[in-house]
mmCIF file of C-alpha atoms in Angstrom:
data_model
loop_
_atom_site.group_PDB
_atom_site.id
_atom_site.type_symbol
_atom_site.label_atom_id
_atom_site.label_comp_id
_atom_site.label_asym_id
_atom_site.label_seq_id
_atom_site.Cartn_x
_atom_site.Cartn_y
_atom_site.Cartn_z
ATOM 1 C CA MET A 268 0.060 0.124 0.001
ATOM 2 C CA PRO A 269 1.191 3.474 -0.648
ATOM 3 C CA GLN A 270 2.840 5.287 2.090
ATOM 4 C CA SER A 271 -0.094 7.347 3.924
ATOM 5 C CA ARG A 272 0.581 11.268 4.454
ATOM 6 C CA THR A 273 -1.459 14.318 5.146
ATOM 7 C CA LEU A 274 -0.885 17.895 4.737
ATOM 8 C CA ASP A 275 0.179 18.051 8.456
ATOM 9 C CA ASP A 276 2.740 15.332 7.773
ATOM 10 C CA ILE A 277 4.506 17.457 5.187
ATOM 11 C CA ARG A 278 4.391 20.867 6.525
ATOM 12 C CA VAL A 279 7.923 22.342 7.241
ATOM 13 C CA ASP A 280 9.367 25.272 9.047
ATOM 14 C CA TYR A 281 11.020 27.423 6.431
ATOM 15 C CA GLU A 282 11.338 31.244 6.228
ATOM 16 C CA ALA A 283 9.680 31.759 3.107
ATOM 17 C CA PRO A 284 9.058 35.155 1.324
ATOM 18 C CA ASP A 285 6.162 37.251 3.263
ATOM 19 C CA ASN A 286 3.804 36.630 0.193
ATOM 20 C CA VAL A 287 3.631 32.812 1.298
ATOM 21 C CA PRO A 288 1.219 31.749 3.979
ATOM 22 C CA LYS A 289 2.849 29.722 6.516
ATOM 23 C CA ASP A 290 0.444 26.885 6.365
ATOM 24 C CA ARG A 291 1.321 26.413 2.492
ATOM 25 C CA ILE A 292 4.973 25.711 3.005
ATOM 26 C CA VAL A 293 5.363 21.964 2.616
ATOM 27 C CA ASP A 294 8.153 19.433 1.604
ATOM 28 C CA LEU A 295 6.896 17.896 -1.674
ATOM 29 C CA SER A 296 10.348 16.225 -2.501
ATOM 30 C CA PHE A 297 8.507 12.684 -2.374
ATOM 31 C CA ALA A 298 6.198 13.686 -5.286
ATOM 32 C CA ASN A 299 9.160 14.853 -7.694
ATOM 33 C CA GLY A 300 10.135 10.945 -8.609
ATOM 34 C CA SER A 301 12.895 10.648 -6.186
ATOM 35 C CA GLU A 302 11.446 8.383 -3.826
ATOM 36 C CA PRO A 303 10.908 4.682 -5.356
ATOM 37 C CA ASN A 304 8.310 2.406 -4.475
ATOM 38 C CA ASP A 305 7.070 -1.015 -5.669
ATOM 39 C CA LEU A 306 3.340 -0.362 -6.178
ATOM 40 C CA VAL A 307 1.554 -1.379 -9.494
ATOM 41 C CA ASP A 308 0.411 2.044 -9.809
ATOM 42 C CA PRO A 309 3.781 3.879 -8.580
ATOM 43 C CA TYR A 310 2.083 7.259 -8.790
ATOM 44 C CA GLU A 311 -0.514 6.302 -6.099
ATOM 45 C CA PRO A 312 1.331 7.897 -3.127
ATOM 46 C CA PHE A 313 0.566 11.319 -4.687
ATOM 47 C CA ALA A 314 -3.200 10.756 -5.235
ATOM 48 C CA TRP A 315 -4.322 12.855 -2.511
ATOM 49 C CA LEU A 316 -2.561 15.923 -3.700
ATOM 50 C CA ASN A 317 -5.442 16.710 -5.958
ATOM 51 C CA SER A 318 -8.039 16.367 -3.343
ATOM 52 C CA GLU A 319 -10.716 19.043 -2.792
ATOM 53 C CA ASP A 320 -9.402 19.640 0.589
ATOM 54 C CA ILE A 321 -5.960 20.402 -0.584
ATOM 55 C CA PRO A 322 -4.924 24.242 -0.904
ATOM 56 C CA ARG A 323 -4.682 25.027 -4.834
ATOM 57 C CA LEU A 324 -1.523 26.535 -4.101
ATOM 58 C CA LEU A 325 1.364 24.924 -1.966
ATOM 59 C CA TYR A 326 4.824 26.209 -1.738
ATOM 60 C CA ASN A 327 7.711 23.955 -1.709
ATOM 61 C CA PRO A 328 11.165 25.282 -0.228
ATOM 62 C CA PRO A 329 14.193 25.032 -2.429
ATOM 63 C CA MET A 330 15.798 21.853 -3.014
ATOM 64 C CA ARG A 331 19.002 21.454 -0.745
ATOM 65 C CA HIS A 332 20.323 18.671 -2.806
ATOM 66 C CA GLY A 333 20.430 18.147 -6.650
ATOM 67 C CA LEU A 334 20.196 20.625 -9.381
ATOM 68 C CA GLY A 335 18.531 23.387 -7.310
ATOM 69 C CA ALA A 336 21.548 23.463 -4.833
ATOM 70 C CA ILE A 337 24.059 22.862 -7.793
ATOM 71 C CA SER A 338 22.908 25.957 -9.720
ATOM 72 C CA GLY A 339 22.661 28.075 -6.748
ATOM 73 C CA ASN A 340 18.847 28.552 -6.906
ATOM 74 C CA GLN A 341 17.870 28.875 -3.415
ATOM 75 C CA ARG A 342 14.393 30.004 -4.266
ATOM 76 C CA GLY A 343 11.250 27.816 -3.496
ATOM 77 C CA ASN A 344 8.357 27.488 -5.689
ATOM 78 C CA TRP A 345 4.666 27.337 -5.666
ATOM 79 C CA VAL A 346 3.156 23.877 -6.595
ATOM 80 C CA VAL A 347 -0.040 23.478 -8.461
ATOM 81 C CA SER A 348 -1.710 19.790 -8.254
ATOM 82 C CA HIS A 349 -5.167 20.414 -9.429
ATOM 83 C CA TYR A 350 -6.034 19.843 -13.162
ATOM 84 C CA ALA A 351 -7.405 23.192 -13.758
ATOM 85 C CA ASP A 352 -4.821 25.072 -12.246
ATOM 86 C CA ILE A 353 -2.002 23.220 -14.051
ATOM 87 C CA GLU A 354 -3.754 23.915 -17.228
ATOM 88 C CA ARG A 355 -3.810 27.676 -16.539
ATOM 89 C CA VAL A 356 -0.086 27.810 -15.765
ATOM 90 C CA TYR A 357 0.600 25.979 -19.130
ATOM 91 C CA THR A 358 -1.741 28.087 -21.371
ATOM 92 C CA ASP A 359 -1.649 31.453 -19.750
ATOM 93 C CA ASN A 360 1.253 33.195 -21.460
ATOM 94 C CA ASP A 361 0.311 36.622 -20.055
ATOM 95 C CA HIS A 362 1.112 35.542 -16.515
ATOM 96 C CA PHE A 363 3.541 32.481 -16.682
ATOM 97 C CA SER A 364 6.768 32.293 -18.671
ATOM 98 C CA ASN A 365 8.981 29.337 -19.708
ATOM 99 C CA ALA A 366 12.139 31.469 -20.235
ATOM 100 C CA GLY A 367 15.132 29.532 -18.593
ATOM 101 C CA THR A 368 13.598 26.040 -18.420
ATOM 102 C CA ALA A 369 15.977 23.249 -18.602
ATOM 103 C CA GLU A 370 18.962 25.510 -19.732
ATOM 104 C CA PHE A 371 21.792 23.534 -17.963
ATOM 105 C CA GLN A 372 24.174 25.009 -20.076
ATOM 106 C CA ARG A 373 24.345 27.994 -17.770
ATOM 107 C CA LEU A 374 26.379 25.936 -15.321
ATOM 108 C CA ILE A 375 29.165 26.241 -17.673
ATOM 109 C CA GLY A 376 28.553 29.986 -18.646
ATOM 110 C CA GLU A 377 26.725 29.374 -21.864
ATOM 111 C CA THR A 378 24.149 32.154 -22.858
ATOM 112 C CA PHE A 379 22.458 30.662 -25.801
ATOM 113 C CA LYS A 380 18.589 29.729 -25.014
ATOM 114 C CA SER A 381 17.142 26.230 -25.413
ATOM 115 C CA ILE A 382 15.006 26.728 -28.496
ATOM 116 C CA PRO A 383 11.993 26.665 -28.386
ATOM 117 C CA LEU A 384 11.577 25.383 -25.134
ATOM 118 C CA ALA A 385 12.544 28.477 -23.205
ATOM 119 C CA ILE A 386 11.278 31.141 -25.620
ATOM 120 C CA ASP A 387 8.075 32.588 -24.962
ATOM 121 C CA PRO A 388 5.417 33.811 -27.489
ATOM 122 C CA PRO A 389 5.475 35.658 -29.945
ATOM 123 C CA ASP A 390 9.050 34.403 -30.759
ATOM 124 C CA HIS A 391 8.204 30.984 -29.648
ATOM 125 C CA GLN A 392 6.040 30.445 -32.660
ATOM 126 C CA LYS A 393 8.721 31.284 -35.381
ATOM 127 C CA TYR A 394 10.916 28.739 -34.118
ATOM 128 C CA ARG A 395 8.063 26.035 -33.670
ATOM 129 C CA LEU A 396 7.300 26.585 -37.214
ATOM 130 C CA TYR A 397 10.727 26.168 -38.195
ATOM 131 C CA LEU A 398 10.837 22.601 -36.551
ATOM 132 C CA MET A 399 7.326 21.463 -36.606
ATOM 133 C CA PRO A 400 7.337 20.013 -40.069
ATOM 134 C CA TYR A 401 10.045 17.531 -39.240
ATOM 135 C CA PHE A 402 7.806 16.176 -36.319
ATOM 136 C CA SER A 403 4.448 16.431 -38.148
ATOM 137 C CA PRO A 404 2.170 13.249 -38.192
ATOM 138 C CA ALA A 405 2.577 13.145 -41.910
ATOM 139 C CA ARG A 406 6.223 13.538 -42.002
ATOM 140 C CA ILE A 407 6.577 10.788 -39.345
ATOM 141 C CA THR A 408 4.113 8.547 -41.510
ATOM 142 C CA ARG A 409 5.994 8.950 -44.544
ATOM 143 C CA ASP A 410 9.828 9.394 -43.591
ATOM 144 C CA LEU A 411 10.262 7.857 -39.967
ATOM 145 C CA GLU A 412 7.471 4.927 -39.406
ATOM 146 C CA PRO A 413 9.394 2.568 -41.994
ATOM 147 C CA ARG A 414 12.519 2.884 -39.717
ATOM 148 C CA ILE A 415 10.954 2.739 -36.579
ATOM 149 C CA ARG A 416 9.000 -0.533 -37.490
ATOM 150 C CA LYS A 417 12.516 -1.810 -38.935
ATOM 151 C CA VAL A 418 14.293 -1.151 -35.862
ATOM 152 C CA VAL A 419 11.787 -2.433 -33.402
ATOM 153 C CA THR A 420 11.293 -5.574 -35.263
ATOM 154 C CA GLU A 421 14.871 -6.188 -35.624
ATOM 155 C CA MET A 422 15.067 -5.759 -31.752
ATOM 156 C CA ILE A 423 12.236 -7.892 -30.792
ATOM 157 C CA ASP A 424 12.921 -10.800 -33.380
ATOM 158 C CA ALA A 425 16.658 -10.553 -31.507
ATOM 159 C CA VAL A 426 15.298 -11.737 -28.298
ATOM 160 C CA ALA A 427 11.938 -13.565 -29.208
ATOM 161 C CA ASP A 428 13.487 -17.057 -28.902
ATOM 162 C CA LYS A 429 15.624 -16.319 -25.841
ATOM 163 C CA GLY A 430 12.481 -15.962 -23.715
ATOM 164 C CA GLU A 431 14.077 -13.101 -21.835
ATOM 165 C CA VAL A 432 14.972 -9.480 -22.116
ATOM 166 C CA ASP A 433 15.893 -6.662 -19.903
ATOM 167 C CA MET A 434 13.178 -4.258 -20.987
ATOM 168 C CA ALA A 435 14.705 -1.175 -19.542
ATOM 169 C CA TRP A 436 18.192 -1.400 -20.222
ATOM 170 C CA ASP A 437 18.588 -3.485 -23.451
ATOM 171 C CA PHE A 438 15.314 -2.324 -25.036
ATOM 172 C CA GLY A 439 13.721 0.820 -23.711
ATOM 173 C CA ARG A 440 17.187 2.582 -23.256
ATOM 174 C CA VAL A 441 18.076 1.690 -27.039
ATOM 175 C CA TYR A 442 14.996 1.580 -29.261
ATOM 176 C CA PRO A 443 13.960 5.423 -29.054
ATOM 177 C CA VAL A 444 17.720 6.589 -29.055
ATOM 178 C CA ARG A 445 18.372 4.785 -32.285
ATOM 179 C CA ILE A 446 15.394 6.364 -33.677
ATOM 180 C CA PHE A 447 16.427 9.715 -32.607
ATOM 181 C CA MET A 448 19.956 9.369 -33.695
ATOM 182 C CA GLY A 449 18.700 8.390 -37.209
ATOM 183 C CA LEU A 450 16.476 11.299 -37.474
ATOM 184 C CA MET A 451 19.274 13.725 -36.467
ATOM 185 C CA GLY A 452 22.046 12.132 -38.582
ATOM 186 C CA PHE A 453 24.279 11.336 -35.428
ATOM 187 C CA PRO A 454 26.811 8.719 -36.048
ATOM 188 C CA GLU A 455 25.780 5.514 -34.226
ATOM 189 C CA GLU A 456 29.227 5.075 -32.682
ATOM 190 C CA MET A 457 28.134 7.938 -30.389
ATOM 191 C CA PHE A 458 25.313 5.936 -28.938
ATOM 192 C CA GLU A 459 26.947 5.135 -25.388
ATOM 193 C CA GLN A 460 28.878 8.385 -25.148
ATOM 194 C CA PHE A 461 25.542 10.276 -25.716
ATOM 195 C CA LEU A 462 23.620 8.104 -22.802
ATOM 196 C CA ASP A 463 26.641 8.699 -20.605
ATOM 197 C CA TRP A 464 26.601 12.578 -21.283
ATOM 198 C CA GLU A 465 22.790 12.618 -20.524
ATOM 199 C CA TRP A 466 23.102 10.561 -17.244
ATOM 200 C CA GLU A 467 25.699 12.764 -15.932
ATOM 201 C CA ILE A 468 23.717 15.974 -16.873
ATOM 202 C CA LEU A 469 20.277 14.856 -15.737
ATOM 203 C CA HIS A 470 20.834 12.133 -12.806
ATOM 204 C CA SER A 471 24.456 12.536 -11.417
ATOM 205 C CA GLY A 472 23.763 15.472 -9.028
ATOM 206 C CA ASP A 473 27.360 16.293 -9.195
ATOM 207 C CA LEU A 474 28.251 19.836 -10.372
ATOM 208 C CA ALA A 475 31.961 18.946 -11.696
ATOM 209 C CA ARG A 476 30.477 15.826 -13.262
ATOM 210 C CA MET A 477 27.438 17.777 -15.015
ATOM 211 C CA GLN A 478 29.943 20.509 -16.049
ATOM 212 C CA ALA A 479 32.437 18.036 -17.833
ATOM 213 C CA ALA A 480 29.474 16.381 -19.615
ATOM 214 C CA LEU A 481 28.206 19.710 -20.854
ATOM 215 C CA ARG A 482 31.394 20.799 -22.047
ATOM 216 C CA GLY A 483 31.788 17.228 -24.102
ATOM 217 C CA VAL A 484 28.285 17.391 -25.504
ATOM 218 C CA LEU A 485 28.266 20.900 -26.590
ATOM 219 C CA ASP A 486 31.799 20.749 -28.087
ATOM 220 C CA PHE A 487 30.420 17.777 -30.228
ATOM 221 C CA LEU A 488 27.361 19.380 -31.160
ATOM 222 C CA ARG A 489 29.054 22.629 -32.325
ATOM 223 C CA ALA A 490 31.437 20.426 -34.450
ATOM 224 C CA PHE A 491 28.693 18.258 -35.726
ATOM 225 C CA ILE A 492 26.958 21.522 -36.875
ATOM 226 C CA ALA A 493 29.827 22.914 -38.526
ATOM 227 C CA GLU A 494 30.548 19.555 -40.398
ATOM 228 C CA LYS A 495 26.863 19.524 -41.736
ATOM 229 C CA GLU A 496 27.244 23.236 -42.830
ATOM 230 C CA ARG A 497 30.296 21.990 -44.867
ATOM 231 C CA ALA A 498 28.553 18.679 -46.071
ATOM 232 C CA PRO A 499 24.830 18.950 -46.026
ATOM 233 C CA ASP A 500 22.997 15.677 -45.764
ATOM 234 C CA GLY A 501 19.286 14.461 -45.545
ATOM 235 C CA HIS A 502 19.009 14.665 -41.560
ATOM 236 C CA LEU A 503 17.588 17.345 -39.240
ATOM 237 C CA VAL A 504 20.779 18.774 -38.021
ATOM 238 C CA SER A 505 21.835 19.594 -41.564
ATOM 239 C CA ALA A 506 18.388 21.046 -42.087
ATOM 240 C CA ILE A 507 18.578 23.180 -39.059
ATOM 241 C CA ALA A 508 21.807 24.382 -40.103
ATOM 242 C CA HIS A 509 20.594 25.335 -43.853
ATOM 243 C CA GLY A 510 17.247 26.571 -43.213
ATOM 244 C CA ARG A 511 15.713 29.901 -42.926
ATOM 245 C CA ILE A 512 13.802 31.785 -40.151
ATOM 246 C CA GLU A 513 11.434 34.354 -41.365
ATOM 247 C CA GLY A 514 13.580 34.436 -44.529
ATOM 248 C CA ARG A 515 17.112 34.676 -42.894
ATOM 249 C CA PRO A 516 19.724 32.090 -41.855
ATOM 250 C CA PRO A 517 19.713 31.087 -38.125
ATOM 251 C CA THR A 518 22.258 32.759 -35.931
ATOM 252 C CA GLU A 519 24.902 30.409 -34.362
ATOM 253 C CA ASP A 520 23.104 30.651 -31.099
ATOM 254 C CA GLU A 521 20.094 29.567 -32.624
ATOM 255 C CA LYS A 522 21.515 26.623 -34.372
ATOM 256 C CA ILE A 523 23.209 25.390 -31.211
ATOM 257 C CA GLY A 524 19.945 26.391 -29.234
ATOM 258 C CA MET A 525 17.872 23.915 -31.327
ATOM 259 C CA VAL A 526 20.123 21.026 -31.527
ATOM 260 C CA TRP A 527 21.047 21.171 -27.958
ATOM 261 C CA PHE A 528 17.392 21.367 -26.953
ATOM 262 C CA LEU A 529 16.526 18.265 -29.185
ATOM 263 C CA TRP A 530 19.580 16.565 -28.271
ATOM 264 C CA LEU A 531 18.673 16.702 -24.299
ATOM 265 C CA GLY A 532 14.717 15.827 -25.097
ATOM 266 C CA GLY A 533 15.226 12.939 -27.428
ATOM 267 C CA LEU A 534 17.491 10.479 -25.079
ATOM 268 C CA ASP A 535 15.524 9.837 -22.093
ATOM 269 C CA THR A 536 11.776 10.504 -21.796
ATOM 270 C CA VAL A 537 10.455 7.730 -24.118
ATOM 271 C CA ALA A 538 12.915 5.257 -22.650
ATOM 272 C CA ALA A 539 11.520 5.947 -19.036
ATOM 273 C CA THR A 540 7.897 5.417 -20.366
ATOM 274 C CA ILE A 541 8.652 2.144 -22.077
ATOM 275 C CA ALA A 542 10.223 0.852 -18.887
ATOM 276 C CA GLN A 543 7.100 1.662 -16.852
ATOM 277 C CA MET A 544 4.797 0.640 -19.472
ATOM 278 C CA PHE A 545 6.115 -2.787 -19.616
ATOM 279 C CA ARG A 546 6.565 -2.886 -15.775
ATOM 280 C CA ARG A 547 2.842 -2.148 -15.634
ATOM 281 C CA MET A 548 1.834 -4.897 -17.976
ATOM 282 C CA ALA A 549 3.944 -7.233 -16.112
ATOM 283 C CA LEU A 550 2.530 -6.478 -13.024
ATOM 284 C CA GLN A 551 -0.979 -6.102 -14.137
ATOM 285 C CA PRO A 552 -1.170 -8.897 -17.041
ATOM 286 C CA GLU A 553 -4.969 -8.237 -17.801
ATOM 287 C CA ILE A 554 -3.755 -5.183 -19.506
ATOM 288 C CA GLN A 555 -1.760 -7.110 -21.764
ATOM 289 C CA ARG A 556 -4.463 -9.529 -22.478
ATOM 290 C CA THR A 557 -6.557 -6.844 -23.238
ATOM 291 C CA ILE A 558 -4.382 -5.380 -25.754
ATOM 292 C CA ARG A 559 -3.426 -8.438 -27.376
ATOM 293 C CA GLU A 560 -6.940 -9.503 -27.613
ATOM 294 C CA ARG A 561 -8.138 -6.170 -28.824
ATOM 295 C CA PRO A 562 -5.257 -4.498 -30.849
ATOM 296 C CA GLU A 563 -7.452 -1.709 -32.143
ATOM 297 C CA LEU A 564 -7.129 -0.364 -28.331
ATOM 298 C CA ILE A 565 -3.477 0.044 -29.069
ATOM 299 C CA ASN A 566 -3.919 3.959 -29.429
ATOM 300 C CA GLY A 567 -5.967 4.330 -26.516
ATOM 301 C CA ALA A 568 -3.654 2.113 -24.486
ATOM 302 C CA VAL A 569 -0.580 4.294 -25.464
ATOM 303 C CA GLU A 570 -2.602 7.406 -24.213
ATOM 304 C CA GLU A 571 -3.410 5.657 -20.951
ATOM 305 C CA PHE A 572 0.112 4.766 -20.462
ATOM 306 C CA LEU A 573 1.058 8.304 -20.898
ATOM 307 C CA ARG A 574 -1.479 9.605 -18.591
ATOM 308 C CA THR A 575 -0.656 7.251 -16.007
ATOM 309 C CA GLN A 576 2.974 7.667 -16.215
ATOM 310 C CA PRO A 577 3.891 11.474 -16.338
ATOM 311 C CA ILE A 578 7.815 11.474 -16.338
ATOM 312 C CA LEU A 579 8.149 15.179 -15.851
ATOM 313 C CA SER A 580 6.531 17.983 -13.863
ATOM 314 C CA SER A 581 7.377 21.332 -15.708
ATOM 315 C CA THR A 582 7.969 24.766 -14.108
ATOM 316 C CA ARG A 583 7.205 28.268 -15.285
ATOM 317 C CA THR A 584 7.874 31.740 -13.969
ATOM 318 C CA ALA A 585 5.215 34.529 -13.141
ATOM 319 C CA THR A 586 5.714 37.330 -15.519
ATOM 320 C CA LYS A 587 3.850 39.969 -13.114
ATOM 321 C CA ASP A 588 2.289 40.498 -9.766
ATOM 322 C CA PHE A 589 -1.391 39.238 -9.507
ATOM 323 C CA GLU A 590 -3.520 37.452 -7.055
ATOM 324 C CA TRP A 591 -4.671 33.788 -7.370
ATOM 325 C CA HIS A 592 -6.846 31.569 -5.000
ATOM 326 C CA GLY A 593 -6.609 34.442 -2.495
ATOM 327 C CA VAL A 594 -2.746 34.310 -2.494
ATOM 328 C CA GLN A 595 -0.441 37.388 -3.660
ATOM 329 C CA VAL A 596 1.834 36.060 -6.407
ATOM 330 C CA ARG A 597 4.984 38.131 -7.218
ATOM 331 C CA LYS A 598 6.782 38.740 -10.590
ATOM 332 C CA GLY A 599 9.590 36.142 -10.533
ATOM 333 C CA ASP A 600 7.904 33.519 -8.586
ATOM 334 C CA SER A 601 8.517 29.906 -9.838
ATOM 335 C CA PHE A 602 5.880 27.423 -10.311
ATOM 336 C CA GLN A 603 5.702 23.848 -10.460
ATOM 337 C CA CYS A 604 3.003 21.879 -12.266
ATOM 338 C CA LEU A 605 2.657 18.482 -10.295
ATOM 339 C CA ASN A 606 1.613 16.367 -13.437
ATOM 340 C CA PRO A 607 1.456 13.223 -11.377
ATOM 341 C CA ALA A 608 -1.260 14.762 -9.338
ATOM 342 C CA GLY A 609 -3.085 16.572 -12.180
ATOM 343 C CA ASN A 610 -3.265 13.561 -14.639
ATOM 344 C CA PHE A 611 -5.432 11.826 -11.908
ATOM 345 C CA ASP A 612 -7.630 14.660 -10.839
ATOM 346 C CA PRO A 613 -11.117 13.078 -10.371
ATOM 347 C CA ALA A 614 -12.504 16.576 -11.250
ATOM 348 C CA ARG A 615 -11.285 15.983 -14.711
ATOM 349 C CA PHE A 616 -11.046 12.058 -15.338
ATOM 350 C CA ASP A 617 -13.653 9.477 -14.057
ATOM 351 C CA ASP A 618 -12.175 6.664 -12.002
ATOM 352 C CA PRO A 619 -8.723 8.176 -12.530
ATOM 353 C CA ARG A 620 -6.740 5.427 -11.095
ATOM 354 C CA THR A 621 -8.114 2.786 -13.273
ATOM 355 C CA PHE A 622 -6.239 1.928 -16.511
ATOM 356 C CA ASP A 623 -8.842 2.367 -19.390
ATOM 357 C CA PRO A 624 -7.573 2.037 -22.926
ATOM 358 C CA GLU A 625 -11.199 3.184 -24.011
ATOM 359 C CA ARG A 626 -11.099 6.435 -22.013
ATOM 360 C CA LYS A 627 -12.410 9.352 -24.149
ATOM 361 C CA ALA A 628 -11.208 13.015 -24.257
ATOM 362 C CA ASN A 629 -7.867 11.693 -22.473
ATOM 363 C CA ARG A 630 -6.222 15.192 -22.187
ATOM 364 C CA HIS A 631 -3.519 14.586 -19.893
ATOM 365 C CA PHE A 632 -0.274 16.673 -19.207
ATOM 366 C CA THR A 633 2.397 14.237 -19.876
ATOM 367 C CA PHE A 634 3.377 16.210 -22.920
ATOM 368 C CA VAL A 635 2.753 19.544 -20.994
ATOM 369 C CA GLY A 636 0.242 21.929 -22.658
ATOM 370 C CA GLY A 637 -0.227 25.162 -24.375
ATOM 371 C CA VAL A 638 2.106 26.339 -26.968
ATOM 372 C CA HIS A 639 5.021 24.540 -25.148
ATOM 373 C CA ILE A 640 3.487 21.135 -25.669
ATOM 374 C CA CYS A 641 6.130 18.884 -26.515
ATOM 375 C CA LEU A 642 7.502 19.033 -30.067
ATOM 376 C CA GLY A 643 8.223 15.526 -30.192
ATOM 377 C CA ALA A 644 4.908 14.138 -28.998
ATOM 378 C CA HIS A 645 3.658 12.730 -32.281
ATOM 379 C CA LEU A 646 6.821 10.726 -32.630
ATOM 380 C CA ALA A 647 6.803 9.394 -29.046
ATOM 381 C CA ARG A 648 3.327 8.271 -29.538
ATOM 382 C CA ARG A 649 4.257 6.512 -32.997
ATOM 383 C CA GLU A 650 7.231 4.892 -31.194
ATOM 384 C CA LEU A 651 5.051 3.346 -28.468
ATOM 385 C CA ARG A 652 2.029 2.328 -30.811
ATOM 386 C CA VAL A 653 4.569 0.503 -33.207
ATOM 387 C CA LEU A 654 6.255 -1.246 -30.327
ATOM 388 C CA LEU A 655 3.019 -2.482 -28.715
ATOM 389 C CA GLU A 656 1.688 -3.598 -32.348
ATOM 390 C CA GLU A 657 5.053 -5.343 -33.064
ATOM 391 C CA TRP A 658 5.620 -6.892 -29.591
ATOM 392 C CA PHE A 659 2.114 -8.475 -29.282
ATOM 393 C CA SER A 660 2.607 -9.979 -32.763
ATOM 394 C CA ARG A 661 5.690 -11.555 -31.509
ATOM 395 C CA ILE A 662 5.862 -12.190 -27.805
ATOM 396 C CA PRO A 663 3.406 -14.157 -25.772
ATOM 397 C CA GLU A 664 2.421 -13.232 -22.231
ATOM 398 C CA PHE A 665 5.235 -12.017 -20.367
ATOM 399 C CA ARG A 666 5.922 -11.590 -16.700
ATOM 400 C CA ALA A 667 8.748 -10.106 -14.365
ATOM 401 C CA LYS A 668 11.566 -12.655 -14.029
ATOM 402 C CA PRO A 669 11.114 -14.475 -10.743
ATOM 403 C CA GLY A 670 13.146 -12.489 -8.205
ATOM 404 C CA ALA A 671 13.594 -9.459 -10.206
ATOM 405 C CA ASP A 672 13.619 -6.052 -8.419
ATOM 406 C CA THR A 673 10.262 -4.113 -9.828
ATOM 407 C CA THR A 674 11.143 -1.141 -7.760
ATOM 408 C CA VAL A 675 10.639 2.026 -9.617
ATOM 409 C CA PHE A 676 11.188 5.607 -9.331
ATOM 410 C CA PRO A 677 8.098 7.327 -10.587
ATOM 411 C CA GLY A 678 9.212 9.945 -13.031
ATOM 412 C CA LEU A 679 12.320 10.591 -15.179
ATOM 413 C CA LEU A 680 14.780 8.209 -13.198
ATOM 414 C CA SER A 681 12.270 5.359 -13.669
ATOM 415 C CA ILE A 682 13.582 1.895 -13.570
ATOM 416 C CA ARG A 683 17.125 1.031 -14.830
ATOM 417 C CA ASN A 684 16.598 -2.844 -15.012
ATOM 418 C CA LEU A 685 13.436 -4.940 -15.922
ATOM 419 C CA PRO A 686 14.278 -8.284 -16.760
ATOM 420 C CA LEU A 687 10.981 -9.896 -18.177
ATOM 421 C CA VAL A 688 10.451 -13.421 -19.349
ATOM 422 C CA TRP A 689 8.169 -15.499 -21.462
ATOM 423 C CA ASP A 690 7.475 -19.083 -22.432
ATOM 424 C CA VAL A 691 9.091 -20.202 -25.726
ATOM 425 C CA LYS A 692 7.455 -22.264 -27.797
ATOM 426 C CA THR A 693 9.655 -25.636 -28.748
#
C-alpha cells in the first residue's frame, strides 16, 4: 500500500517570502520522482494531492540537494496539483513564462537559449514553425515510421527465441535513441557516449560531472553542426543549419540552441515511458491480455500509459504580480505543475486510477500543454504504438523474471533494469 501522508505530515518550518502563507509551506520532494516504490501504480502515493481539501497553491522550499543546490537556486516554488490550475499555468502566457527552463548550459557559462522550449510567445511561434514540419504526423508516417518499424522488429526478433530481455536497459534505453539518432543524423558510434553524457547531466547531481558532460556534448554538437554546414545531408541537424527563419539564416546561437534542445529531449523520456509501460503490464497482466485480444485499442492504451506515467513536472515563472486563489503572487515567483497529481484529478478524469484504454477525451499533461506542448509528442506516440503492435504480434504473455527487483522511481529516473521472461514454444 502507498505510504499514507497528510498535509500536516509534510508541512515544514521555512522562512519563505512574506507573500507565502505559513500553512502552505510543505516538503513535496517525495512527489518529484526521487522516492522509489514497488506499487503496481507507482504514482498512487501522490493521489491525495489533488483532493478538494488540498489548498490550490502549495509552496515547496528550495531543494537542498540536486540541481537546485548545484545551480545556486535557493528560491522555493509554488506547486499546483489540480488539473484546472495546471492547465492555466501551461496556457496563460500573459502570467507565466517558460524562459530559462532546462537551460543546464548555464552551469558552464553558456548564454544561448534552449530553443524553442525556453522561448515565450510571440517569438516561440517562429521557432516552432521552423522545427514542427520535421515532427508532423504526416512526416513521421512518410519518413520515419518505416525505420521505426524496422528497428523495433529487429530488436524484438533478436530476443523472441531467448524468452527473456531486460526491457529497461537493453530495449527501452536503446530503441528510441536509435530512432532519434537516425532522425538527427548522428553517428551510431556515439550512442553510449550520448547516454553517458545525458545521465551525468540529468541524474548525477554532481556539479563537476555535470559541467564535464555539458562541455563534452556541446563541443561535439558545435563540431557536428559545422560539419553539416560544410557537407549537408538529408537529416535534421543539416536541415536546421541550412534552413531559414522568417527569411533569414539562423544565428550560431539559434543553431546550437535548437540542436542542444533536441539532443536533451530525445534521449530519456520515451525510454522511461517504455520501462514503466512494460513494468505495469508485467505486474498487471490483464492489461496486456486486453491489448493482445483487441489490438484496435493500442492507440488508446498508449494514451492511458502516458496519462498514468507522467515523467516530468514542468515549471514556469510568474511574469507579473497578481492574486490567485487568495494568494499574492509576485513577478519572478516560480511555479511547478505537479503532473503526477493533475493527470489523476477526479474533477477531470472519471475513475482516474483505473487503466482504461477506452478512455475518451484523454487530455493529460504528460506532454505538457499550451504552446509549449512537447515538440516530439507525435514521434513518441508513434514509437510506442509501433512497439506495442510488433511486440504483441511476436511475444506471448510475459512477466517479471522471478526474483527481479521491480522497484521504480515514478518519474524520469524510472527503472534502470526490468528483466522480463516469457515461455518460448519449442
